[in-house]
Amino acid sequence: MALDDRKKVILQAIVDDYVTTCEPVGSKALIDRHNFTLSSATLRNEMADLEKLGYIEKPHTSAGRIPSDKGYREYVDSLMHIDTISTAEKKDIESRIATGVGEVTDLLKNATNTLSTKTGYVSLAMTPVLKKSYLTQLKLLMIEPGRALVVVVLSAGVVKDKLVRIPNFLTDVQVNEISRAVEKQLSGMPLDEITLITVASSVKNTSIPDSFLNQVLYEAYTAIKQADKLDVYLEGKNRILSIPEFNDVGRAKGLLDTLSDDGMVAGYVNELGTEEITEGDDSYMIRIGQEIALEGLEDCSFITTTYKVGDKISGNIGIIGPKRMEYSKVISQINFVRKTLNDEIKKING
Amino acid sequence: MALDDRKKVILQAIVDDYVTTCEPVGSKALIDRHNFTLSSATLRNEMADLEKLGYIEKPHTSAGRIPSDKGYREYVDSLMHIDTISTAEKKDIESRIATGVGEVTDLLKNATNTLSTKTGYVSLAMTPVLKKSYLTQLKLLMIEPGRALVVVVLSAGVVKDKLVRIPNFLTDVQVNEISRAVEKQLSGMPLDEITLITVASSVKNTSIPDSFLNQVLYEAYTAIKQADKLDVYLEGKNRILSIPEFNDVGRAKGLLDTLSDDGMVAGYVNELGTEEITEGDDSYMIRIGQEIALEGLEDCSFITTTYKVGDKISGNIGIIGPKRMEYSKVISQINFVRKTLNDEIKKING
DNA sequence: ATTAGCACTCGAAAAAGGCGAGTGCCAAAA
DNA sequence: TTTTGGCACTCGCCTTTTTCGAGTGCTAAT
């Protein structure tokens, strides 16, 4: 017994219906809503087959069927057809993303915001993967005696800074000298090759006494390492509470607790490969239910895609919603957001 | 009929019991838990009186009593006795707050984090009130042709920066010149006196053509204004979902939505007067239930206190929890956090 | 003023019942 | 062999009913 064409159509209909109603779909209801040339009895037989094949399941004996993870998988892989986005909506998305932007992270914030509002789900973006990136600039800026701002600029266009304490007696001029020396040595160096030793060696030939330098260099080093940290932007977490699946406070809390742990989310997204599905201009990866190895996300689906900064560097944006998600709509939206994001990043990074 | 001593003791017992059990307290249960020299009948009479006076109320006829807002108010104003904090806990709080600190905002983050974990409720902190503060420094830092970082330092010790676009042809030297001119003119100026015109007038005598300046000055201006914005740090929002009062998703969402609107929270806290209660070293303000003019917080209490940056500038930290809150414990904790925060700020700002 | 006693209340939890969408299976029709 | 009408059966959900008990107010005695 295989998944013939008719079964596919039926599965598709089941997923579609379940996605919109959030209620197990039964044979009669299916017939009512679609004009199949089938009786409910035949449909029942087909549904029994689909169940044996593992594509759908029953919450309990006398209920309708809901798609299993495998069913959703089949659906997203070969059954659904991706929506097209109206010009009006494209304009809207573009303007939302391009508004008030100074740097890449602004774009990311705008993008998550847009995605979350448009889809009604939780959206996320991660700063570009920095392991593959290198340092382009490092500046020490004297704020007042004893305090300086370390500004780190990475090849991905990410700018981070950190306020640090320095010895009180260091002068403006000395700080500048250190700044220039360190930058000269380190700029262009991949982040993972930068160690406390590389940093220290950069100031060997300056006129500043070693004793003054240690603290400054250590702070510079930690600032660089801090810039190496992946940042996660999550938007719309509260929307979880509007989703029927998470009507139960305990369940909702489980999910929200996981999502609130930025490190956990970042780590997971980062470990996901990049085996995205590519369809024409679109390109995305979907994780469904149990496929997501994060506590509390068993009933969720996770759609991610990749934006680019230059040729080699990339970051992820994504949507987290219930398995029962409007995949075709969400995918079209996340893809257009990705495209817009890429364009805007090019504008910024020239 | 007045609130005599016995009634006070009873009210106190009712609040204490309700706080711990979250269930309406009845006459017999009260007798069981406290060793009053009273019969339940007398107690019932007293409770009827307390109800007439408005200090307690019945959820429904055949249930026990719960404190009314007025009852809680009486409790916090004159009935409860504030806990003392153990030395071990003090040490813990101190080390949590002082760990990994570079600037004032780090302290605030640590403080909210500590408060939230310690109390189990939502905690909040706001950056120092900037209206009363002035600009101490403004630096333009060239990142690359066409991009610069504007660093704004305020008297409260708050450092903010913003990446902006500038004309491509501006050189490092020119940017420095602008930077110095603007800073010279503006430093020491109260933030609310800074306008686009003040900013522009500062560069009248520089050698740089006006046509180059407009964009830069505008960006500098918006960066300053952006620094003027109150930042809110909220920590532990998810804990809401563990509180019995918010076991209902709809209710929880109402509260979380309000809390997620930083502007709303900031605005409200900012408008609260400073009529704090002072008791020895402690000093705090409590808003209970309906007294809080924020949607969704009708069943909450809001405890705030003030930390200081120097003599004139101050900011707020606070706790949001259910009305049924362990006031004495929370107040002792928030006060010790406030004290620690003040000490650490002094260390940073010299 | 206090208290023992008692009838009464009323929400919450448990038990009972009916509804109905859904199911599987069979035997007849295509 | 596939499809279909028919039918008995299931079982979660919803509503109604019952039971239970902590709590109350009131009264009469202490």
Coordinates of N, CA and C in Angstrom, one line a residue, chain A residues 102-103 137 139 141-144 147 149 151 153 157 159 161 163 165 238-239 241-242 246-249 252-253 256-257 260 347-349, chain B residues 102-103 137 139 141-144 147 149 151 153 157 159 161 163 165 238-239 241-242 246-249 252-253 256-257 260 347-349:
Chain A
G102 N 20.2 52.0 11.2 CA 21.5 52.5 11.2 C 22.6 51.4 10.9
E103 N 22.3 50.2 11.5 CA 23.2 49.1 11.3 C 22.4 47.8 11.2
Q137 N 37.9 46.4 12.8 CA 38.3 47.6 13.5 C 38.2 47.4 15.0
K139 N 38.7 50.1 18.3 CA 39.1 51.4 18.8 C 38.9 51.5 20.3
L141 N 38.3 54.3 23.1 CA 37.9 55.7 23.1 C 37.8 56.1 24.6
M142 N 38.7 57.1 24.9 CA 38.7 57.6 26.3 C 37.4 58.3 26.6
I143 N 36.8 57.9 27.6 CA 35.5 58.6 28.0 C 35.9 59.7 29.1
E144 N 36.6 59.2 30.1 CA 37.1 60.1 31.1 C 38.2 59.4 31.8
R147 N 38.1 55.5 32.5 CA 37.0 54.8 31.8 C 37.2 55.0 30.3
L149 N 35.8 53.4 26.2 CA 34.8 52.6 25.5 C 35.6 51.8 24.4
V151 N 35.4 49.8 21.1 CA 34.4 49.6 20.0 C 35.0 48.6 19.1
V153 N 34.5 46.4 15.6 CA 33.7 46.3 14.4 C 34.1 45.0 13.7
G157 N 29.8 43.5 9.7 CA 29.1 44.8 9.8 C 28.5 45.0 11.2
V159 N 28.6 46.0 14.9 CA 29.4 46.9 15.8 C 29.0 46.6 17.2
D161 N 30.1 47.4 21.4 CA 31.0 48.2 22.3 C 30.8 47.8 23.7
L163 N 31.9 49.3 27.8 CA 32.5 50.4 28.6 C 33.4 49.6 29.6
R165 N 36.9 49.8 32.5 CA 37.8 50.6 33.4 C 39.2 50.4 32.9
N238 N 4.7 36.7 23.5 CA 3.4 36.7 24.2 C 2.3 36.1 23.3
R239 N 2.6 36.1 22.0 CA 1.6 35.6 21.1 C 1.3 34.1 21.3
L241 N 0.5 32.8 23.9 CA -0.6 32.7 24.7 C -2.0 32.8 24.0
S242 N -1.9 33.2 22.7 CA -3.1 33.3 22.0 C -3.4 32.0 21.1
F246 N -1.6 26.2 23.2 CA -0.9 26.6 24.4 C -1.9 27.3 25.4
N247 N -3.1 26.9 25.3 CA -4.1 27.5 26.2 C -3.9 27.1 27.7
D248 N -3.0 26.1 27.8 CA -2.7 25.6 29.2 C -1.5 26.3 29.7
V249 N -1.6 26.9 30.9 CA -0.6 27.7 31.4 C 0.7 26.9 31.5
A252 N 2.3 26.5 28.2 CA 2.8 27.8 27.7 C 4.1 28.1 28.4
K253 N 4.1 27.9 29.7 CA 5.3 28.3 30.5 C 6.5 27.5 30.1
L256 N 7.7 29.1 26.9 CA 8.2 30.4 27.1 C 9.6 30.4 27.9
D257 N 9.7 29.4 28.8 CA 10.9 29.3 29.5 C 12.1 29.0 28.6
S260 N 12.9 31.9 26.4 CA 13.6 33.0 27.1 C 15.0 32.7 27.4
K347 N 22.8 47.4 1.0 CA 22.9 48.9 1.0 C 23.7 49.4 2.1
I348 N 23.6 48.8 3.3 CA 24.4 49.3 4.4 C 25.9 49.0 4.3
N349 N 26.2 47.8 3.9 CA 27.6 47.4 3.9 C 28.3 47.7 2.6
Chain B
G102 N 30.4 46.8 34.2 CA 31.2 47.8 33.6 C 30.6 49.2 33.7
E103 N 29.3 49.2 33.7 CA 28.6 50.5 33.8 C 27.3 50.4 34.5
Q137 N 29.6 64.3 27.7 CA 30.4 64.1 26.5 C 29.7 63.7 25.3
K139 N 31.0 62.2 21.4 CA 32.1 61.9 20.5 C 31.6 61.3 19.2
L141 N 32.9 59.1 16.2 CA 34.0 58.2 16.0 C 33.8 57.6 14.6
M142 N 34.8 57.9 13.7 CA 34.7 57.4 12.4 C 35.0 55.9 12.3
I143 N 34.0 55.2 11.8 CA 34.2 53.7 11.7 C 34.8 53.4 10.3
E144 N 34.2 53.9 9.3 CA 34.8 53.8 8.0 C 34.2 54.9 7.2
R147 N 30.4 56.0 7.6 CA 29.8 55.5 8.8 C 30.5 56.0 10.1
L149 N 30.2 56.3 14.6 CA 29.6 56.0 15.8 C 29.5 57.2 16.7
V151 N 28.9 58.6 20.2 CA 28.8 58.2 21.6 C 28.4 59.3 22.5
V153 N 27.6 60.5 26.4 CA 27.8 60.2 27.8 C 27.0 61.2 28.6
G157 N 26.0 59.0 34.2 CA 26.9 57.9 34.0 C 26.4 56.9 32.9
V159 N 25.9 55.7 29.3 CA 26.6 55.8 28.0 C 25.7 55.2 26.9
D161 N 25.2 54.8 22.5 CA 25.8 55.1 21.2 C 24.9 54.6 20.1
L163 N 25.1 54.0 15.7 CA 25.8 54.0 14.5 C 25.0 54.8 13.4
R165 N 25.0 57.0 9.5 CA 25.6 57.3 8.2 C 26.0 58.7 8.1
N238 N 8.1 35.6 32.8 CA 7.5 34.3 32.7 C 7.0 33.8 34.1
R239 N 7.5 34.4 35.1 CA 7.1 33.9 36.5 C 5.6 34.2 36.7
L241 N 3.4 33.3 35.0 CA 2.6 32.1 34.7 C 2.6 31.0 35.8
S242 N 3.5 31.2 36.8 CA 3.5 30.3 37.9 C 2.6 30.8 39.1
F246 N -2.9 34.0 38.1 CA -2.8 34.1 36.7 C -2.7 32.8 36.0
N247 N -3.4 31.9 36.6 CA -3.5 30.5 36.0 C -4.3 30.5 34.7
D248 N -5.0 31.6 34.5 CA -5.9 31.7 33.3 C -5.1 32.4 32.2
V249 N -5.0 31.8 31.1 CA -4.2 32.3 30.0 C -4.6 33.7 29.6
A252 N -3.3 36.1 32.1 CA -1.9 36.2 32.1 C -1.5 37.0 30.9
K253 N -2.1 36.8 29.7 CA -1.8 37.5 28.5 C -2.0 39.0 28.7
L256 N 0.9 40.3 30.7 CA 2.1 40.2 30.0 C 2.2 41.2 28.8
D257 N 1.0 41.4 28.2 CA 1.0 42.4 27.1 C 1.3 43.8 27.6
S260 N 5.0 44.0 28.5 CA 5.9 44.0 27.3 C 5.9 45.3 26.6
K347 N 30.8 53.5 43.6 CA 32.1 52.9 43.2 C 32.4 53.2 41.7
I348 N 31.4 53.1 40.9 CA 31.6 53.3 39.5 C 31.8 54.7 39.1
N349 N 30.9 55.6 39.6 CA 30.9 57.0 39.2 C 31.9 57.8 40.1

